[in-house]
Amino acid sequence: MTTSPIGPSDASISPRYAGIATFARLPRIEDVPRADIAVVGVPFDSGVSYRPGARFGPAHVREASRLLRPYNPVQDVEPFSTQQVVDAGDIAANPFNIDEAIAQIEEAATRLGADGTRLLTIGGDHTIALPLLRAVTKRTGPVAVLHFDAHLDTWDTYFGAPVTHGTPFRRASEEGLIDLEASLHIGIRGPLYSRQDLKDDARLGFAVIAAHEFETDGLARVIERMLVRLGDRPVYISVDIDVLDPSHAPGTGTPEAGGLTSRELLAIIRALSHLTIVGADVVEVAPAYDHAQLTAVAASHVAYEILSAMTPR
C-alpha cells in the first residue's frame, strides 16, 4: 500500500518559530521510509576568494524557510503532498582541505541519491557545485547546467588552486559533466579580467544571458531564449544568490550592482516546471552581511520554487 507523503509541521498546532529548523519545517530524512527529494546543507566556504561566511548559509536559509507554506498558487502545485520531501541535514566537509572536502561532498551526495532521490542542496560556497555535478552525472550522464550568477565561475585557478568557488564549471566542463550544447549562464554582470574570459567560457560550453539584457529584451524574451537553449535535456540548476541585486540579496560574498530582482528570478524558475530537473543548489548566502533576513528569505523562496518545479504534474 502506498503511504502518503509526510509534510511540514502544522502551523496551526505548532507555531512556525518553534521546534528544530528543518527546511520549510519538513520531516527529517530519518523520520520517513524513503525520499523523493532531499534538501541537504553543505556548510562549506573554504573556496571563497573574497568575503567568507557562507558556511553558515544552510542554517540561515532553514531559519528563514519557516514561513513557507504547502501550496504554491503560481505553479498550482503542492510540492510536499505529491512527493516525499525531507531535510537530510548537513554534509560534513573538511574546512581545512578543499580536495578532501570535495571528495566528502561527492561521496555523501552519491550515497543520498543512490536510490533515485534528487537533491536540492543549500550552500555553502559555489565550490560545492563541482562534487554535486560529479555525483548526479553518475546517474544521468552530462547535464544541461542552468547557472544563475553574477559571475561566470569558469575561471581557471586562484593562487594556483584549481578548485575554488570561481572555477567549478570550468572543471565540470573539462570532466565532461555538462552538456556543451545546452548549458547557460543567466544574470552575468560586472567587470571581467579580460575579453578572453568570455571566449574561454563559450569554448567550455556555455551561452550567456547577461543581466543588462533583461532591460533590452524583457523577461518574456529571456525565458524564451533560456528554454530554447535547454531544449529537452536533463537540467541541473545552480543558483548563486548574488545573481540578485544587492538590494534584494546583500548577504553574499561577492556582490555586484545591477542584478536581477527576486521577482524576475522566481518567474524564470517557474518556467522550468515542464523540464526534467535532476538536481539543484542554492549557494553563497553569507548571513554576516545579511539584513533582516533579506537574502535568506530570497534564497528560501528560490529553493521552494525549484522544489515546486520538480513536482510531478
Short mmCIF file of C-alpha atoms in Angstrom, two decimals:
data_model
loop_
_atom_site.label_atom_id
_atom_site.label_comp_id
_atom_site.label_asym_id
_atom_site.label_seq_id
_atom_site.Cartn_x
_atom_site.Cartn_y
_atom_site.Cartn_z
CA MET A 1 0.00 0.00 0.00
CA THR A 2 1.30 3.43 -0.94
CA THR A 3 1.93 5.72 2.01
CA SER A 4 1.05 9.40 1.65
CA PRO A 5 3.99 11.77 1.97
CA ILE A 6 4.66 13.29 5.36
CA GLY A 7 4.52 17.05 5.01
CA PRO A 8 5.62 20.04 7.06
CA SER A 9 4.58 20.55 10.67
CA ASP A 10 1.10 22.04 11.02
CA ALA A 11 1.49 25.74 11.86
CA SER A 12 -1.96 25.76 13.49
CA ILE A 13 -0.68 23.26 16.06
CA SER A 14 2.98 24.20 16.47
CA PRO A 15 3.99 27.85 15.90
CA ARG A 16 6.37 28.40 12.99
CA TYR A 17 9.02 29.81 15.29
CA ALA A 18 9.04 26.69 17.48
CA GLY A 19 10.97 23.46 17.05
CA ILE A 20 14.02 22.39 15.08
CA ALA A 21 14.58 24.50 11.96
CA THR A 22 14.37 21.99 9.14
CA PHE A 23 13.79 23.42 5.67
CA ALA A 24 10.14 24.54 5.42
CA ARG A 25 9.55 22.58 8.67
CA LEU A 26 9.77 19.33 6.70
CA PRO A 27 10.39 15.94 8.34
CA ARG A 28 13.96 14.79 8.78
CA ILE A 29 15.18 12.05 6.47
CA GLU A 30 15.43 9.56 9.35
CA ASP A 31 11.72 10.05 10.09
CA VAL A 32 10.42 8.78 6.74
CA PRO A 33 10.79 5.42 4.95
CA ARG A 34 12.07 6.96 1.72
CA ALA A 35 12.51 10.32 0.00
CA ASP A 36 11.84 11.60 -3.50
CA ILE A 37 13.68 14.88 -2.88
CA ALA A 38 16.14 15.63 -0.09
CA VAL A 39 17.06 19.15 0.94
CA VAL A 40 20.62 18.94 2.24
CA GLY A 41 23.01 21.56 3.54
CA VAL A 42 26.71 21.85 2.80
CA PRO A 43 28.20 24.31 5.32
CA PHE A 44 31.49 24.81 3.48
CA ASP A 45 33.12 28.05 2.36
CA SER A 46 36.84 27.35 2.19
CA GLY A 47 36.82 28.05 -1.56
CA VAL A 48 35.86 31.70 -1.36
CA SER A 49 38.04 34.43 -2.83
CA TYR A 50 36.60 37.45 -1.01
CA ARG A 51 34.14 37.63 1.91
CA PRO A 52 33.75 34.38 3.91
CA GLY A 53 30.71 33.21 5.86
CA ALA A 54 28.65 31.06 3.50
CA ARG A 55 29.38 28.07 5.76
CA PHE A 56 26.57 29.48 7.91
CA GLY A 57 24.21 29.70 4.93
CA PRO A 58 22.31 26.41 5.35
CA ALA A 59 21.20 27.22 8.90
CA HIS A 60 20.29 30.79 7.92
CA VAL A 61 18.16 29.67 4.95
CA ARG A 62 16.45 26.98 7.02
CA GLU A 63 15.54 29.58 9.64
CA ALA A 64 14.02 31.89 7.01
CA SER A 65 12.13 28.99 5.39
CA ARG A 66 9.87 28.54 8.43
CA LEU A 67 7.27 30.78 6.80
CA LEU A 68 6.94 28.73 3.59
CA ARG A 69 3.51 27.16 3.12
CA PRO A 70 2.39 23.91 1.45
CA TYR A 71 0.52 25.30 -1.59
CA ASN A 72 2.21 27.20 -4.41
CA PRO A 73 -0.57 29.17 -6.13
CA VAL A 74 1.51 30.43 -9.08
CA GLN A 75 2.68 26.96 -10.09
CA ASP A 76 -0.61 25.45 -8.78
CA VAL A 77 1.14 22.58 -7.02
CA GLU A 78 1.53 21.25 -3.50
CA PRO A 79 5.17 20.18 -3.60
CA PHE A 80 5.05 18.37 -0.25
CA SER A 81 1.84 16.38 -0.80
CA THR A 82 2.58 14.52 -4.07
CA GLN A 83 6.20 13.62 -3.36
CA GLN A 84 8.16 12.93 -0.21
CA VAL A 85 10.43 15.88 0.50
CA VAL A 86 12.73 15.74 3.53
CA ASP A 87 15.51 17.63 5.22
CA ALA A 88 18.61 15.43 5.13
CA GLY A 89 20.67 17.59 7.48
CA ASP A 90 24.18 18.68 6.56
CA ILE A 91 27.09 17.07 4.74
CA ALA A 92 30.20 17.48 6.87
CA ALA A 93 33.21 18.62 4.83
CA ASN A 94 36.78 19.28 5.94
CA PRO A 95 37.19 23.08 6.25
CA PHE A 96 41.00 22.88 6.06
CA ASN A 97 41.47 20.71 2.96
CA ILE A 98 39.50 21.53 -0.19
CA ASP A 99 40.40 18.30 -2.00
CA GLU A 100 39.24 16.17 0.92
CA ALA A 101 36.09 18.27 1.30
CA ILE A 102 35.22 17.84 -2.38
CA ALA A 103 35.62 14.06 -2.07
CA GLN A 104 33.43 14.01 1.06
CA ILE A 105 30.68 16.03 -0.60
CA GLU A 106 30.72 13.85 -3.72
CA GLU A 107 30.59 10.65 -1.69
CA ALA A 108 27.73 11.86 0.53
CA ALA A 109 25.72 13.22 -2.40
CA THR A 110 26.21 9.97 -4.31
CA ARG A 111 25.02 7.98 -1.32
CA LEU A 112 21.96 10.19 -0.76
CA GLY A 113 20.98 9.91 -4.42
CA ALA A 114 21.72 6.21 -4.83
CA ASP A 115 18.04 5.19 -4.73
CA GLY A 116 16.95 7.92 -7.15
CA THR A 117 16.42 10.64 -4.57
CA ARG A 118 17.01 14.05 -6.11
CA LEU A 119 18.96 16.61 -4.11
CA LEU A 120 18.31 20.28 -3.53
CA THR A 121 21.47 21.49 -1.84
CA ILE A 122 21.88 24.65 0.22
CA GLY A 123 25.41 26.01 0.44
CA GLY A 124 27.97 26.86 1.24
CA ASP A 125 30.06 28.48 -1.45
CA HIS A 126 29.93 27.66 -5.15
CA THR A 127 32.84 25.25 -4.94
CA ILE A 128 30.31 22.59 -3.94
CA ALA A 129 28.70 22.59 -7.39
CA LEU A 130 31.57 20.51 -8.76
CA PRO A 131 31.18 17.46 -6.47
CA LEU A 132 27.39 17.72 -6.72
CA LEU A 133 27.62 17.57 -10.52
CA ARG A 134 30.03 14.64 -10.30
CA ALA A 135 27.50 12.80 -8.14
CA VAL A 136 24.40 13.48 -10.22
CA THR A 137 26.01 12.73 -13.59
CA LYS A 138 26.94 9.24 -12.42
CA ARG A 139 23.24 8.51 -12.91
CA THR A 140 22.31 10.85 -15.74
CA GLY A 141 25.37 11.43 -17.87
CA PRO A 142 26.18 15.02 -18.94
CA VAL A 143 23.51 17.56 -17.98
CA ALA A 144 22.45 21.00 -19.12
CA VAL A 145 23.71 23.31 -16.40
CA LEU A 146 21.43 26.30 -15.85
CA HIS A 147 23.60 28.65 -13.84
CA PHE A 148 22.25 31.82 -12.23
CA ASP A 149 25.09 34.07 -11.11
CA ALA A 150 26.70 37.47 -11.37
CA HIS A 151 29.94 35.67 -12.28
CA LEU A 152 30.92 33.11 -14.90
CA ASP A 153 32.66 30.74 -12.46
CA THR A 154 34.61 29.28 -15.37
CA TRP A 155 37.96 30.78 -14.45
CA ASP A 156 40.98 28.51 -14.29
CA THR A 157 42.75 28.92 -10.94
CA TYR A 158 43.07 31.25 -7.97
CA PHE A 159 46.57 31.41 -6.46
CA GLY A 160 47.26 28.17 -8.34
CA ALA A 161 44.26 26.36 -6.78
CA PRO A 162 42.18 24.60 -9.45
CA VAL A 163 39.05 24.08 -7.32
CA THR A 164 37.51 27.20 -5.79
CA HIS A 165 34.15 28.96 -5.92
CA GLY A 166 35.24 30.70 -9.13
CA THR A 167 36.23 27.56 -11.05
CA PRO A 168 33.61 24.79 -10.64
CA PHE A 169 32.12 24.98 -14.12
CA ARG A 170 35.48 25.01 -15.91
CA ARG A 171 36.41 21.81 -14.08
CA ALA A 172 32.94 20.35 -14.75
CA SER A 173 33.26 21.09 -18.47
CA GLU A 174 36.76 19.62 -18.63
CA GLU A 175 35.50 16.46 -16.90
CA GLY A 176 32.65 16.01 -19.39
CA LEU A 177 29.90 16.63 -16.82
CA ILE A 178 27.98 19.29 -18.74
CA ASP A 179 26.07 19.32 -22.00
CA LEU A 180 28.13 21.66 -24.17
CA GLU A 181 25.17 22.47 -26.44
CA ALA A 182 22.60 23.33 -23.78
CA SER A 183 24.26 24.95 -20.77
CA LEU A 184 23.61 28.57 -19.90
CA HIS A 185 24.55 31.38 -17.51
CA ILE A 186 21.87 33.91 -16.57
CA GLY A 187 22.48 37.20 -14.77
CA ILE A 188 26.17 37.69 -15.55
CA ARG A 189 27.36 41.24 -14.94
CA GLY A 190 30.23 43.35 -13.67
CA PRO A 191 33.84 43.69 -14.78
CA LEU A 192 35.83 40.72 -16.03
CA TYR A 193 39.58 40.16 -16.13
CA SER A 194 39.69 40.37 -19.94
CA ARG A 195 37.76 39.61 -23.15
CA GLN A 196 39.38 36.18 -23.03
CA ASP A 197 37.11 35.24 -20.13
CA LEU A 198 34.09 35.25 -22.45
CA LYS A 199 35.93 33.37 -25.19
CA ASP A 200 37.02 30.68 -22.73
CA ASP A 201 33.50 30.46 -21.33
CA ALA A 202 31.98 29.84 -24.76
CA ARG A 203 34.59 27.19 -25.52
CA LEU A 204 33.68 25.44 -22.27
CA GLY A 205 30.07 25.08 -23.42
CA PHE A 206 28.11 28.00 -22.01
CA ALA A 207 25.85 30.58 -23.58
CA VAL A 208 25.23 33.80 -21.64
CA ILE A 209 22.18 35.92 -20.93
CA ALA A 210 23.67 38.91 -19.15
CA ALA A 211 21.84 40.98 -16.55
CA HIS A 212 21.65 44.07 -18.78
CA GLU A 213 19.74 42.04 -21.40
CA PHE A 214 16.73 41.91 -19.06
CA GLU A 215 16.33 45.62 -19.76
CA THR A 216 16.76 45.37 -23.53
CA ASP A 217 14.98 42.02 -24.14
CA GLY A 218 12.46 41.87 -21.32
CA LEU A 219 11.69 38.95 -19.04
CA ALA A 220 9.47 37.04 -21.50
CA ARG A 221 12.17 37.06 -24.19
CA VAL A 222 14.83 35.97 -21.66
CA ILE A 223 12.68 32.99 -20.66
CA GLU A 224 12.11 32.11 -24.32
CA ARG A 225 15.84 32.18 -25.05
CA MET A 226 16.54 30.05 -21.97
CA LEU A 227 14.03 27.37 -22.93
CA VAL A 228 15.34 27.18 -26.48
CA ARG A 229 18.87 26.69 -25.17
CA LEU A 230 17.88 23.99 -22.66
CA GLY A 231 15.68 22.05 -25.08
CA ASP A 232 14.57 18.74 -23.60
CA ARG A 233 17.85 17.90 -21.83
CA PRO A 234 18.03 16.90 -18.17
CA VAL A 235 18.76 20.10 -16.25
CA TYR A 236 20.86 20.82 -13.19
CA ILE A 237 20.06 24.23 -11.66
CA SER A 238 22.78 26.12 -9.81
CA VAL A 239 21.78 29.41 -8.16
CA ASP A 240 24.39 31.73 -6.72
CA ILE A 241 22.28 34.15 -4.70
CA ASP A 242 24.47 37.01 -5.92
CA VAL A 243 22.58 36.78 -9.21
CA LEU A 244 20.15 39.02 -7.36
CA ASP A 245 20.88 42.71 -7.00
CA PRO A 246 22.45 43.58 -3.62
CA SER A 247 19.24 45.43 -2.77
CA HIS A 248 17.49 42.03 -2.82
CA ALA A 249 20.36 39.90 -1.51
CA PRO A 250 23.01 41.84 0.43
CA GLY A 251 24.17 38.79 2.38
CA THR A 252 26.63 37.30 -0.05
CA GLY A 253 30.37 37.17 -0.55
CA THR A 254 30.94 38.91 -3.90
CA PRO A 255 28.05 41.33 -4.57
CA GLU A 256 27.72 43.13 -7.91
CA ALA A 257 25.44 46.07 -8.73
CA GLY A 258 22.78 45.82 -11.43
CA GLY A 259 21.39 42.37 -10.71
CA LEU A 260 18.04 40.64 -11.06
CA THR A 261 15.09 41.27 -8.80
CA SER A 262 13.78 38.37 -6.75
CA ARG A 263 10.53 38.55 -8.74
CA GLU A 264 12.43 38.08 -12.02
CA LEU A 265 14.39 35.11 -10.69
CA LEU A 266 11.29 33.38 -9.31
CA ALA A 267 9.46 33.87 -12.62
CA ILE A 268 12.31 32.27 -14.56
CA ILE A 269 12.41 29.24 -12.27
CA ARG A 270 8.64 28.78 -12.60
CA ALA A 271 9.10 28.46 -16.38
CA LEU A 272 11.15 25.26 -15.85
CA SER A 273 8.34 23.11 -14.46
CA HIS A 274 7.94 21.02 -17.64
CA LEU A 275 11.62 20.06 -17.75
CA THR A 276 13.44 17.16 -16.10
CA ILE A 277 15.29 18.75 -13.20
CA VAL A 278 17.80 16.22 -11.88
CA GLY A 279 19.20 18.32 -9.03
CA ALA A 280 19.85 21.85 -7.86
CA ASP A 281 21.81 24.01 -5.48
CA VAL A 282 21.34 27.45 -3.92
CA VAL A 283 24.65 28.83 -2.70
CA GLU A 284 26.68 31.80 -1.42
CA VAL A 285 24.29 33.02 1.28
CA ALA A 286 26.54 34.69 3.87
CA PRO A 287 24.49 35.63 6.97
CA ALA A 288 27.00 38.07 8.45
CA TYR A 289 26.28 40.51 5.61
CA ASP A 290 22.51 39.96 5.59
CA HIS A 291 19.94 42.43 6.87
CA ALA A 292 16.54 41.42 8.27
CA GLN A 293 16.93 38.01 6.57
CA LEU A 294 16.51 39.63 3.12
CA THR A 295 18.95 37.23 1.47
CA ALA A 296 17.78 34.17 3.40
CA VAL A 297 14.13 34.87 2.59
CA ALA A 298 15.00 35.23 -1.09
CA ALA A 299 17.06 32.02 -1.06
CA SER A 300 14.33 30.05 0.74
CA HIS A 301 11.75 31.14 -1.83
CA VAL A 302 14.11 30.29 -4.70
CA ALA A 303 14.53 26.81 -3.21
CA TYR A 304 10.76 26.49 -2.77
CA GLU A 305 10.11 27.41 -6.41
CA ILE A 306 12.71 24.86 -7.52
CA LEU A 307 11.01 22.19 -5.39
CA SER A 308 7.70 23.18 -6.95
CA ALA A 309 9.16 22.95 -10.45
CA MET A 310 10.43 19.47 -9.58
CA THR A 311 6.93 18.36 -8.58
CA PRO A 312 5.21 15.89 -10.94
CA ARG A 313 2.25 17.40 -12.78
#
